[in-house]
PDB file of C-alpha atoms in Angstrom:
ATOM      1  CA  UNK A   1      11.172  10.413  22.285  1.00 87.00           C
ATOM      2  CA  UNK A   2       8.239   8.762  20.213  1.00 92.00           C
ATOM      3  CA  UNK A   3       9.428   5.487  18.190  1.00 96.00           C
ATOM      4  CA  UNK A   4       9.339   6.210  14.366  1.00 97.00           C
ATOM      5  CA  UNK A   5       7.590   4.049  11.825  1.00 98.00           C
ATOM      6  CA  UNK A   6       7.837   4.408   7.921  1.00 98.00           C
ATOM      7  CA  UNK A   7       5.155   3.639   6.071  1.00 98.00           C
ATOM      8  CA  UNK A   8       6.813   4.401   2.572  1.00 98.00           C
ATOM      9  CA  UNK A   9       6.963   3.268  -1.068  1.00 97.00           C
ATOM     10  CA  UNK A  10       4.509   0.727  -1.888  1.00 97.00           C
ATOM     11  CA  UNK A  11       2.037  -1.098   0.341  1.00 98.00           C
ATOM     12  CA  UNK A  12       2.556  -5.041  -0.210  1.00 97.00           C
ATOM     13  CA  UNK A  13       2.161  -8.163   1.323  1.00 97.00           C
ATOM     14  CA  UNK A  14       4.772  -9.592   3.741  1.00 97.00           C
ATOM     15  CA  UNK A  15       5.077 -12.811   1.320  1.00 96.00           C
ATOM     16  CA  UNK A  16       6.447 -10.976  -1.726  1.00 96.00           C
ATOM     17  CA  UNK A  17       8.204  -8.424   0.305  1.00 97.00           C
ATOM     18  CA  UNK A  18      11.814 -10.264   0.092  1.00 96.00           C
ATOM     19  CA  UNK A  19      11.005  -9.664  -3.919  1.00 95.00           C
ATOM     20  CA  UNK A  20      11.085  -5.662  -3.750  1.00 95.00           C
ATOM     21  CA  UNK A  21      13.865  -6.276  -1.098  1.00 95.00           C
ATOM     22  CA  UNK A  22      16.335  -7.866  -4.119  1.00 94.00           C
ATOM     23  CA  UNK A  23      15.371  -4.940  -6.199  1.00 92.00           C
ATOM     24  CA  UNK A  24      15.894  -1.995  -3.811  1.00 92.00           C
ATOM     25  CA  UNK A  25      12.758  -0.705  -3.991  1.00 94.00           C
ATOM     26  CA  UNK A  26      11.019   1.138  -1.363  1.00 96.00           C
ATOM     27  CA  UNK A  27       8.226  -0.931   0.620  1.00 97.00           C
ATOM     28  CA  UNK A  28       6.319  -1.390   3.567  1.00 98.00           C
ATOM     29  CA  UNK A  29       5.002  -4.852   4.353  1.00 98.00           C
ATOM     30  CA  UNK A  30       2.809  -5.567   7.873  1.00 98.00           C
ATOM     31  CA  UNK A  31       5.257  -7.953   9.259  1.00 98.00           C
ATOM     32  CA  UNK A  32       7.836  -5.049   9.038  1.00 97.00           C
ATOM     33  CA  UNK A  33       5.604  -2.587  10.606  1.00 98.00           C
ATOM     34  CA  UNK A  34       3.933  -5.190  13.307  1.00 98.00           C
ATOM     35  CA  UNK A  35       8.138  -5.608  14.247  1.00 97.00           C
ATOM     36  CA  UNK A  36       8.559  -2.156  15.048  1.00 97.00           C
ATOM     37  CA  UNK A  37       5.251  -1.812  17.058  1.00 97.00           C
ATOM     38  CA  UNK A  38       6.237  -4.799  19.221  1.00 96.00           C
ATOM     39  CA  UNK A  39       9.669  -3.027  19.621  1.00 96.00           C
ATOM     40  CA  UNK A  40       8.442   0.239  20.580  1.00 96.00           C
ATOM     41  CA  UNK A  41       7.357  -1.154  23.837  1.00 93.00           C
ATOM     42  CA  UNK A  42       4.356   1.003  24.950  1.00 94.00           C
ATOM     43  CA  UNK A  43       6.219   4.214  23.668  1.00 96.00           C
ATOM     44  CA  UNK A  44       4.580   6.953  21.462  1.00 97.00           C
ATOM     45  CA  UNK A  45       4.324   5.748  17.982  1.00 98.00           C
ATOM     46  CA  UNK A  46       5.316   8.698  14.790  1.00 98.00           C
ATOM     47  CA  UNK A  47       4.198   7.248  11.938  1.00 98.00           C
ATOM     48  CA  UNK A  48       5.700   8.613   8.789  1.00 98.00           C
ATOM     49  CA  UNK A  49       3.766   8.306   5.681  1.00 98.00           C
ATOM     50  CA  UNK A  50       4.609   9.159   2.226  1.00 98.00           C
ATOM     51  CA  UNK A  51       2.820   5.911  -0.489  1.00 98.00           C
ATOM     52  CA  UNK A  52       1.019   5.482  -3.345  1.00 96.00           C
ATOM     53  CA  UNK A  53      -0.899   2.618  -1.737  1.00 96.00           C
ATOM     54  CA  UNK A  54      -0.689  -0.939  -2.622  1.00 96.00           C
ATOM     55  CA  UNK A  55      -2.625  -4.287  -1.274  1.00 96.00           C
ATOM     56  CA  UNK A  56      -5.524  -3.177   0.521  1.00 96.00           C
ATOM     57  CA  UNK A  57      -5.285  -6.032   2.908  1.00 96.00           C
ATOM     58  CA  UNK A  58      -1.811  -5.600   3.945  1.00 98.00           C
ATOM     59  CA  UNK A  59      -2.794  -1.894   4.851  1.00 98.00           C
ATOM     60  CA  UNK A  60      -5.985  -3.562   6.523  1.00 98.00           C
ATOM     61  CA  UNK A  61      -3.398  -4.924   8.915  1.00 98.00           C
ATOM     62  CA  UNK A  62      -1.401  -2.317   9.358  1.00 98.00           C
ATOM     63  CA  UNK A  63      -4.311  -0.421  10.350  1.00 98.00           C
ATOM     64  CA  UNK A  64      -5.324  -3.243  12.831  1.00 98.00           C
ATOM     65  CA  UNK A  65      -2.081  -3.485  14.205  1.00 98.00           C
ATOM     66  CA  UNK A  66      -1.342   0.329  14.794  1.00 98.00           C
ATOM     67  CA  UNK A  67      -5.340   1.095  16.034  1.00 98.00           C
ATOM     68  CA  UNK A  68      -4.657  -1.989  18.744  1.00 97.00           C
ATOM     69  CA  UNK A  69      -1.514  -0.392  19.812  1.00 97.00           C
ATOM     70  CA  UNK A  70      -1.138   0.518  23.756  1.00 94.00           C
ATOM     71  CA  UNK A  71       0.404   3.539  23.576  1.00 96.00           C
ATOM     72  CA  UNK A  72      -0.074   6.741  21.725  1.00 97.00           C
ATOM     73  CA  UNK A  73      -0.157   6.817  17.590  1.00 98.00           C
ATOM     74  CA  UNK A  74       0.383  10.068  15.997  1.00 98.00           C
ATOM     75  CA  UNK A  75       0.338   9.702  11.901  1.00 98.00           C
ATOM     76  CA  UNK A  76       2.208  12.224   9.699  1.00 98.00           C
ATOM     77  CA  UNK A  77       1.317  12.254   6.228  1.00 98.00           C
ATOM     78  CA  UNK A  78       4.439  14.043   4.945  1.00 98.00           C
ATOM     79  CA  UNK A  79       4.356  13.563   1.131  1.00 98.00           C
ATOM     80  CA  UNK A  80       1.112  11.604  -0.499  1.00 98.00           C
ATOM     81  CA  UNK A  81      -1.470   9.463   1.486  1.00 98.00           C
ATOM     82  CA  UNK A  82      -3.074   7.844  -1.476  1.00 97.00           C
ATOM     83  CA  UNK A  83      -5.556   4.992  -1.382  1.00 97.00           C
ATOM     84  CA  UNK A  84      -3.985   1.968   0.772  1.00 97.00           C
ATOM     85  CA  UNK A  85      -1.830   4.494   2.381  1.00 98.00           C
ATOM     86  CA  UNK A  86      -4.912   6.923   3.037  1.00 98.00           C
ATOM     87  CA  UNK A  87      -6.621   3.931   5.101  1.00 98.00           C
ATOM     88  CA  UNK A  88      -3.441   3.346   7.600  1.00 98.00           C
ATOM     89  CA  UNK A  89      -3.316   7.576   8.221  1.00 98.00           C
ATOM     90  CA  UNK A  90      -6.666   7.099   9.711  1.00 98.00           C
ATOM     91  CA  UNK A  91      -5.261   4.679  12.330  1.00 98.00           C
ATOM     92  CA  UNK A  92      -3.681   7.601  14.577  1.00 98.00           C
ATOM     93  CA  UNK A  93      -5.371   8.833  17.694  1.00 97.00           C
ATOM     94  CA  UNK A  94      -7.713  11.211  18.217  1.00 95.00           C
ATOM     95  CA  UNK A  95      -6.607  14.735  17.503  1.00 95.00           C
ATOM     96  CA  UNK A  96      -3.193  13.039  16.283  1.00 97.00           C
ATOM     97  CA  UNK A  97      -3.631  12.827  12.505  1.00 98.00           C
ATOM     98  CA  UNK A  98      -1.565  15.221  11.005  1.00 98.00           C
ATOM     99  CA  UNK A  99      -0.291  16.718   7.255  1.00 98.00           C
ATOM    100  CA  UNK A 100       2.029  18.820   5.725  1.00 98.00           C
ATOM    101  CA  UNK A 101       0.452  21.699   4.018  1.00 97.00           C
ATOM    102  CA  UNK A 102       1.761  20.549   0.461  1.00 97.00           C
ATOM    103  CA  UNK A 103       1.143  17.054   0.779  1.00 98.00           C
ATOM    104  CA  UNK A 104      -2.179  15.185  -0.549  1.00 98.00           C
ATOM    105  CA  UNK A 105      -4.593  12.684   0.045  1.00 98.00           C
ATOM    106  CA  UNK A 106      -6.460  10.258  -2.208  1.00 98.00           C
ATOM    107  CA  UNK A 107      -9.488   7.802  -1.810  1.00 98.00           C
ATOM    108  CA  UNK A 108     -11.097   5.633  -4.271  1.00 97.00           C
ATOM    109  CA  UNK A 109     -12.571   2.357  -5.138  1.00 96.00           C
ATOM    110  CA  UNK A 110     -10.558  -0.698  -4.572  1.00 94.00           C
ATOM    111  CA  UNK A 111     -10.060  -3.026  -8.406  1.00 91.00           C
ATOM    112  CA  UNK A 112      -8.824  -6.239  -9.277  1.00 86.00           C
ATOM    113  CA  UNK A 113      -8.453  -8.394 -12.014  1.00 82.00           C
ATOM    114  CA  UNK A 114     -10.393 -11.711 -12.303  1.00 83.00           C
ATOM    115  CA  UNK A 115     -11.173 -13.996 -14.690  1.00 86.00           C
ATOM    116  CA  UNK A 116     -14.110 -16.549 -15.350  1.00 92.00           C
ATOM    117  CA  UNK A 117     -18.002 -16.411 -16.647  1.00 93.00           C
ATOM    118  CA  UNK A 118     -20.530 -14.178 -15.969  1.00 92.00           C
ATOM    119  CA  UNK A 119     -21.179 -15.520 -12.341  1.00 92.00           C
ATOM    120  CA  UNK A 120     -17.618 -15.143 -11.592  1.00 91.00           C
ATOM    121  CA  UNK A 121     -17.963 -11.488 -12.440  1.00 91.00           C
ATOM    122  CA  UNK A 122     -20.745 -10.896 -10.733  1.00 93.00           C
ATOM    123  CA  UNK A 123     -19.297 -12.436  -7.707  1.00 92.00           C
ATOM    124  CA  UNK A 124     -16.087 -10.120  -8.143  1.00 91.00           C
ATOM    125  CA  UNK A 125     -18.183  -7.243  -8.260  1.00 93.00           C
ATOM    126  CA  UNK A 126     -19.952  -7.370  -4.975  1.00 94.00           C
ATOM    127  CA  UNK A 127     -16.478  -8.713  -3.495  1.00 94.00           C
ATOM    128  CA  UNK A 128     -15.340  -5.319  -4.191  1.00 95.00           C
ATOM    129  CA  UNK A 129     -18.415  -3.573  -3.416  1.00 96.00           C
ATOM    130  CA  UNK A 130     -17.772  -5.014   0.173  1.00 96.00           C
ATOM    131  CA  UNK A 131     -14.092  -4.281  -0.097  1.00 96.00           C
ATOM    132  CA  UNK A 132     -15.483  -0.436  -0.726  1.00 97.00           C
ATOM    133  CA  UNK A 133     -17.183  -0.202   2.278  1.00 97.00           C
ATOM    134  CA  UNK A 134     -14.889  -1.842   4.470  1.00 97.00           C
ATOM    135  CA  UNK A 135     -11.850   0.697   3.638  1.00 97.00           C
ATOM    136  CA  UNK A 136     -14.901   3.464   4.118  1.00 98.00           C
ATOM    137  CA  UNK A 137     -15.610   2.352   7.610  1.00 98.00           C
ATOM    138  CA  UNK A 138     -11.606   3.812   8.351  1.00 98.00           C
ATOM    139  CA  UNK A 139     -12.611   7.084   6.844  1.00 98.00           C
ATOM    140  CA  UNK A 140     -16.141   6.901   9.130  1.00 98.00           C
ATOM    141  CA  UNK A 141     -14.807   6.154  12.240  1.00 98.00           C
ATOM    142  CA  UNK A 142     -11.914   9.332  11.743  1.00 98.00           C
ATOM    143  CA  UNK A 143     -14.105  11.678  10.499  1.00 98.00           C
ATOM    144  CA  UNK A 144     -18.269  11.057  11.555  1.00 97.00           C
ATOM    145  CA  UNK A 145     -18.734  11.370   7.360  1.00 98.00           C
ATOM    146  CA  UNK A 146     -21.528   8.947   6.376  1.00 98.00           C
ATOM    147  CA  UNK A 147     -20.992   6.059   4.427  1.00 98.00           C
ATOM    148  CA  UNK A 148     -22.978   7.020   1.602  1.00 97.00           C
ATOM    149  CA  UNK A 149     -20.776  10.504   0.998  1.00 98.00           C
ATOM    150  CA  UNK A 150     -17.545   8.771   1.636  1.00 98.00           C
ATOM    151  CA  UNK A 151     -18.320   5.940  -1.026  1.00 98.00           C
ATOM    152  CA  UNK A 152     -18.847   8.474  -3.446  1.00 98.00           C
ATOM    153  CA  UNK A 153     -16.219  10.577  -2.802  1.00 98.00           C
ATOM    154  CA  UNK A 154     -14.157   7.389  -3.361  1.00 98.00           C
ATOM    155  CA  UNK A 155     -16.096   6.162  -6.604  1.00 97.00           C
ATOM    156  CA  UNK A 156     -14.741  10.023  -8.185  1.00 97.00           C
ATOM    157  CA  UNK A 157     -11.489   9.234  -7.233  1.00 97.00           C
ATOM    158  CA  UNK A 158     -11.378  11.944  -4.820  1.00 98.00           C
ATOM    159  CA  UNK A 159      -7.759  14.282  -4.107  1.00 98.00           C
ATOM    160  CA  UNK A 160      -7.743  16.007  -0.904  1.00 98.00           C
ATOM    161  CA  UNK A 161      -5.911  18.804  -0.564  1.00 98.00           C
ATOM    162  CA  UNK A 162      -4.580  19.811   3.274  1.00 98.00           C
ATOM    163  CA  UNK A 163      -7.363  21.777   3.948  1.00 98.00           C
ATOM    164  CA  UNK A 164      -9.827  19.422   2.096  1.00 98.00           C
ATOM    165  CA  UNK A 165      -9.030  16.770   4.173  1.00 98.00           C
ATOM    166  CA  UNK A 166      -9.021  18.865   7.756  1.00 98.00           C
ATOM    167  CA  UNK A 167     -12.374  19.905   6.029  1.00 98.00           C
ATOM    168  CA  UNK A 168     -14.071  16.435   6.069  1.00 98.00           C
ATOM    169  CA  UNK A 169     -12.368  15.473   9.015  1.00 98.00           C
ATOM    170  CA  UNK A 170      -9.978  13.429   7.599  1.00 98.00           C
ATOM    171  CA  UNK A 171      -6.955  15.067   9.538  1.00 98.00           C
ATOM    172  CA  UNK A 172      -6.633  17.144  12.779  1.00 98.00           C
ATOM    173  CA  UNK A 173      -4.165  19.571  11.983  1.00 97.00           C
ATOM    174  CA  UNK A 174      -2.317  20.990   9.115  1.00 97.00           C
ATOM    175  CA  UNK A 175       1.350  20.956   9.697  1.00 96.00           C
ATOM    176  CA  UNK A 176       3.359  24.224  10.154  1.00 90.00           C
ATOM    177  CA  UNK A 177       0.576  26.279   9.682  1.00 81.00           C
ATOM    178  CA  UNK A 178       1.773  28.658  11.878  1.00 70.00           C
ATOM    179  CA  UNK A 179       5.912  28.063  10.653  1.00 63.00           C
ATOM    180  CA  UNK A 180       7.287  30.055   7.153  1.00 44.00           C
ATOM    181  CA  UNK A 181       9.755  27.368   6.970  1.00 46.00           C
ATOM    182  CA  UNK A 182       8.176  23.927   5.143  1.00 42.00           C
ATOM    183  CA  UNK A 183       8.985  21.217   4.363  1.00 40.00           C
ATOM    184  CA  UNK A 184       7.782  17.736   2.467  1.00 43.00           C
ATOM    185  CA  UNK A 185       8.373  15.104  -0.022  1.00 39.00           C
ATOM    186  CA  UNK A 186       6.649  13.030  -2.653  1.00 40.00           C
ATOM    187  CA  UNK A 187       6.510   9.589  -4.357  1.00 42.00           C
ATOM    188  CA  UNK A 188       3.925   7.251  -5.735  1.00 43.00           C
ATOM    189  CA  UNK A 189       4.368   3.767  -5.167  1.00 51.00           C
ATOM    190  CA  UNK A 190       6.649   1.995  -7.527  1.00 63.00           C
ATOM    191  CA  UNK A 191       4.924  -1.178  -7.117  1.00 70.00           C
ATOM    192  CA  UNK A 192       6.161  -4.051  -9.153  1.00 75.00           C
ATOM    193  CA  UNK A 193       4.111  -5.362 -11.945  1.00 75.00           C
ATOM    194  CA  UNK A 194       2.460  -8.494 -11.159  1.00 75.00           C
ATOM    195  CA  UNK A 195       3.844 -10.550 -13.510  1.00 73.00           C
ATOM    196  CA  UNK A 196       7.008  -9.932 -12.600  1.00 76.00           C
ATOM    197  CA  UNK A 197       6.661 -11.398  -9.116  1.00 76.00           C
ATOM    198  CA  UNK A 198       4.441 -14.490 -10.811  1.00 74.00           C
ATOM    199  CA  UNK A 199       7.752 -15.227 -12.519  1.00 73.00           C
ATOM    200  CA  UNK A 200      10.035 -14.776 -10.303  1.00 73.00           C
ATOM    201  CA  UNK A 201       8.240 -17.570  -8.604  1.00 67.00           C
ATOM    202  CA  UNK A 202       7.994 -19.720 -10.793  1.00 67.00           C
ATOM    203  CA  UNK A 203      10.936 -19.541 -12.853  1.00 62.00           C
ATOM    204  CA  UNK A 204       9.228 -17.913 -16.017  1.00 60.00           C
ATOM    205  CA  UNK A 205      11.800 -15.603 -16.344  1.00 57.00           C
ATOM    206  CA  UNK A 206      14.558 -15.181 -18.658  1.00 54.00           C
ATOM    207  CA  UNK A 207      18.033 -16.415 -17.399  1.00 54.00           C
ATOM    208  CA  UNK A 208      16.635 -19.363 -15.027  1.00 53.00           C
ATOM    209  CA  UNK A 209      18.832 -21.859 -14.834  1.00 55.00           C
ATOM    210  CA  UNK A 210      18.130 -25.503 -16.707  1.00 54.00           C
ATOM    211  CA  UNK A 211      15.672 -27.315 -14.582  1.00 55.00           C
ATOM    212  CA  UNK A 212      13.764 -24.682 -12.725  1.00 52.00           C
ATOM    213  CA  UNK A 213      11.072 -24.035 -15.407  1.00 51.00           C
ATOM    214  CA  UNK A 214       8.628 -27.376 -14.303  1.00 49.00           C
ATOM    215  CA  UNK A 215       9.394 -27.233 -10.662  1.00 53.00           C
ATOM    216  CA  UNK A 216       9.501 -23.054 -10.174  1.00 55.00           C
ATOM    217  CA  UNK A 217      11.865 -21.316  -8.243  1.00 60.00           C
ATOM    218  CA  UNK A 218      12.583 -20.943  -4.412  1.00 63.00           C
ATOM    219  CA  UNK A 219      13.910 -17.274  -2.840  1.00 64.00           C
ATOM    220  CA  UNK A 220      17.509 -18.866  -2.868  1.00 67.00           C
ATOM    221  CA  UNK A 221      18.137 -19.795  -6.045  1.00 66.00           C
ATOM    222  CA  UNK A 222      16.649 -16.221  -6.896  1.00 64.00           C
ATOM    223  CA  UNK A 223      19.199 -14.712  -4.538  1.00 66.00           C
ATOM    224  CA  UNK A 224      22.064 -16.497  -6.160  1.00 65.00           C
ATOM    225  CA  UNK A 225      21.457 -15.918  -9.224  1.00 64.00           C
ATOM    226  CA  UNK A 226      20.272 -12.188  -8.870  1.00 65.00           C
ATOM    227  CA  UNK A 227      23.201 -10.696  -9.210  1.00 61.00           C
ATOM    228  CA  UNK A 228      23.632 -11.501 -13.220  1.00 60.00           C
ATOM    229  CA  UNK A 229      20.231 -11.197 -14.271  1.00 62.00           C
ATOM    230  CA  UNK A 230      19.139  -8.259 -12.350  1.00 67.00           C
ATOM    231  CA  UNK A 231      20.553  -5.519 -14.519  1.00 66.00           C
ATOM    232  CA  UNK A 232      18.118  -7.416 -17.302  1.00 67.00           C
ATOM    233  CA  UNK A 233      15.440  -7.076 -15.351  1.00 68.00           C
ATOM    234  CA  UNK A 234      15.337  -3.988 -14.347  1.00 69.00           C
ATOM    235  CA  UNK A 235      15.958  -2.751 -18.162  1.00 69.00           C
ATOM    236  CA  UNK A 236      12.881  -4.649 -18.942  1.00 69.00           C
ATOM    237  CA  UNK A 237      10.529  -3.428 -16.038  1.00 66.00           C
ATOM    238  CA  UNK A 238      11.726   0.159 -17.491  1.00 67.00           C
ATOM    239  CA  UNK A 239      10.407  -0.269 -20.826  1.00 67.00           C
ATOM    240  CA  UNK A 240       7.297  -2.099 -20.133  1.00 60.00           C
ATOM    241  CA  UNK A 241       6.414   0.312 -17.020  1.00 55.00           C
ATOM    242  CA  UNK A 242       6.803   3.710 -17.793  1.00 46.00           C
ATOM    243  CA  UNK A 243       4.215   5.197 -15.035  1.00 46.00           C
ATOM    244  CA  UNK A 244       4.472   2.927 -11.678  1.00 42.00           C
ATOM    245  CA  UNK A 245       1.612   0.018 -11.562  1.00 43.00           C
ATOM    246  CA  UNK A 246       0.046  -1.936  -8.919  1.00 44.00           C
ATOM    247  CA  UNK A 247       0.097  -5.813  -8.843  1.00 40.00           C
ATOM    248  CA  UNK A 248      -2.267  -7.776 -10.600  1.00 39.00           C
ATOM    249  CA  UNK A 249      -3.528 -10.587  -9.291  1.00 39.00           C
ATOM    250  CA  UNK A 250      -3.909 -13.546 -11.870  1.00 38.00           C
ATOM    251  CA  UNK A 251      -6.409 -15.830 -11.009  1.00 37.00           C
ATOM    252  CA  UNK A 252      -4.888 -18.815 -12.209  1.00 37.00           C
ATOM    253  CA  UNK A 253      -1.813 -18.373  -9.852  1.00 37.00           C
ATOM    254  CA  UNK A 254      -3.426 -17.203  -6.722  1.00 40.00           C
ATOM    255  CA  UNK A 255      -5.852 -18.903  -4.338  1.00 38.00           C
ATOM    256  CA  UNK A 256      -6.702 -15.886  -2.338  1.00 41.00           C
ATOM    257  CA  UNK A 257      -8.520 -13.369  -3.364  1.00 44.00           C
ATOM    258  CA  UNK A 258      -7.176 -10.134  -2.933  1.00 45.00           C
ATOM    259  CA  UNK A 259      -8.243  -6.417  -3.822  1.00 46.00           C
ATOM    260  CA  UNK A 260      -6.312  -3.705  -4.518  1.00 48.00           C
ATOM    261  CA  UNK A 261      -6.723  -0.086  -4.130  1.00 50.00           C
ATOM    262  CA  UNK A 262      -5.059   1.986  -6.790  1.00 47.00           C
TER     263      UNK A 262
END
């Protein structure tokens, strides 16, 4: 029986993954994923995927991880493949990339947010013009498409339906096409907003305890003192994100650059 893999919720960086963890909220991080690969042992891989996307990097990995595999990767796109999560669908084998006829696919441009002067920006922009054509060479080795069609497909912000996407090449078979009985679900991923996570780490929320704010705050003390404040929280993540949102990055926190896809 093939070992099953998740690839659910949103798409996010093993660092910050303990952070969705204390909030219950559905994720898939590469150090999860890489786990389950080395515990499959050679055996078939089913990979499950229903996400909104997330960190294009960690799905970069993902990708890596699952395409280097030894055995045999079959992906399943039962729900939405969007973005991030589009680019990890492409990592099953040959004739192996399947989805359900009511789920959907989605591919655009990766974005950021960056600050500085103008050659900042200018440096941003061709760091995700590169970004672009790195998450197209997943859709060009799946499908044969050129580059040039698949980056504009992406720059439109292109949904795929079933057939769309067995169309291009995308996927190798539509689920249950030959079945009355279907099945499916859906979600978009509920990513947490960035600024949330930037003060969870460094103790720029309400409710930290006296003497946290100059030094930050380690994954402990958040654990300890989660239990009181987390009600709060979530209230507040309610009212300030209506419609789920991707992280974003600030530059004056992070060292690394990173681009999203969302």
């Amino acid at each position: 029986m093939p070992k099953r893999i998740n690839i659910k919720g949103a798409i996010v960086s093993s660092d910050i993954a303990w952070i969705y963890d204390l909030f219950e909220i559905e994720h898939t991080s590469p150090k999860t994923v890489l786990n389950q690969i080395e515990g499959a042992n050679g055996d078939d891989l089913e990979v499950i995927i229903n996400s909104g996307g997330g960190d294009v990097h960690a799905a970069s990995e993902i990708y890596t991880d699952l395409k280097s595999y030894e055995g045999s990767v079959e992906t399943r796109i039962v729900g939405l493949a969007a973005s991030a999560a589009s680019v990890i669908a492409m990592a099953g084998d040959k004739g192996k990339v399947k989805m359900t006829p009511t789920g959907e696919m989605m591919i655009h441009n990766s974005s950021t947010y960056y600050g500085g002067d103008h050659r900042d920006m200018s440096k941003a922009s061709q760091m995700l013009q590169n970004t672009d054509r790195t998450i197209a060479n997943a859709y060009r080795l799946k499908s044969g498409m050129e580059e040039k069609e698949l980056l504009e497909l992406m720059g439109e912000e292109t949904w795929l339906t079933p057939q769309d996407a067995l169309e291009k090449g995308l996927i190798d078979e539509i689920m249950f096409e030959n079945e009355i009985k279907l099945s499916a679900s859906s979600g978009i991923a509920n990513l947490i907003p960035q600024e949330v996570i930037d003060g969870i780490r460094q103790g720029k929320l309400n409710k930290v305890p006296a003497g946290k704010n100059e030094q930050g705050i380690d994954k402990e003390t958040v654990k300890n003192m989660f239990a009181d404040f987390k009600k709060d929280i979530l209230n507040e993540l309610q009212s300030k994100n209506i419609e789920p949102n991707e992280p974003k990055p600030a530059a004056t926190t992070q060292s690394k650059r990173k681009g999203f896809i969302f």
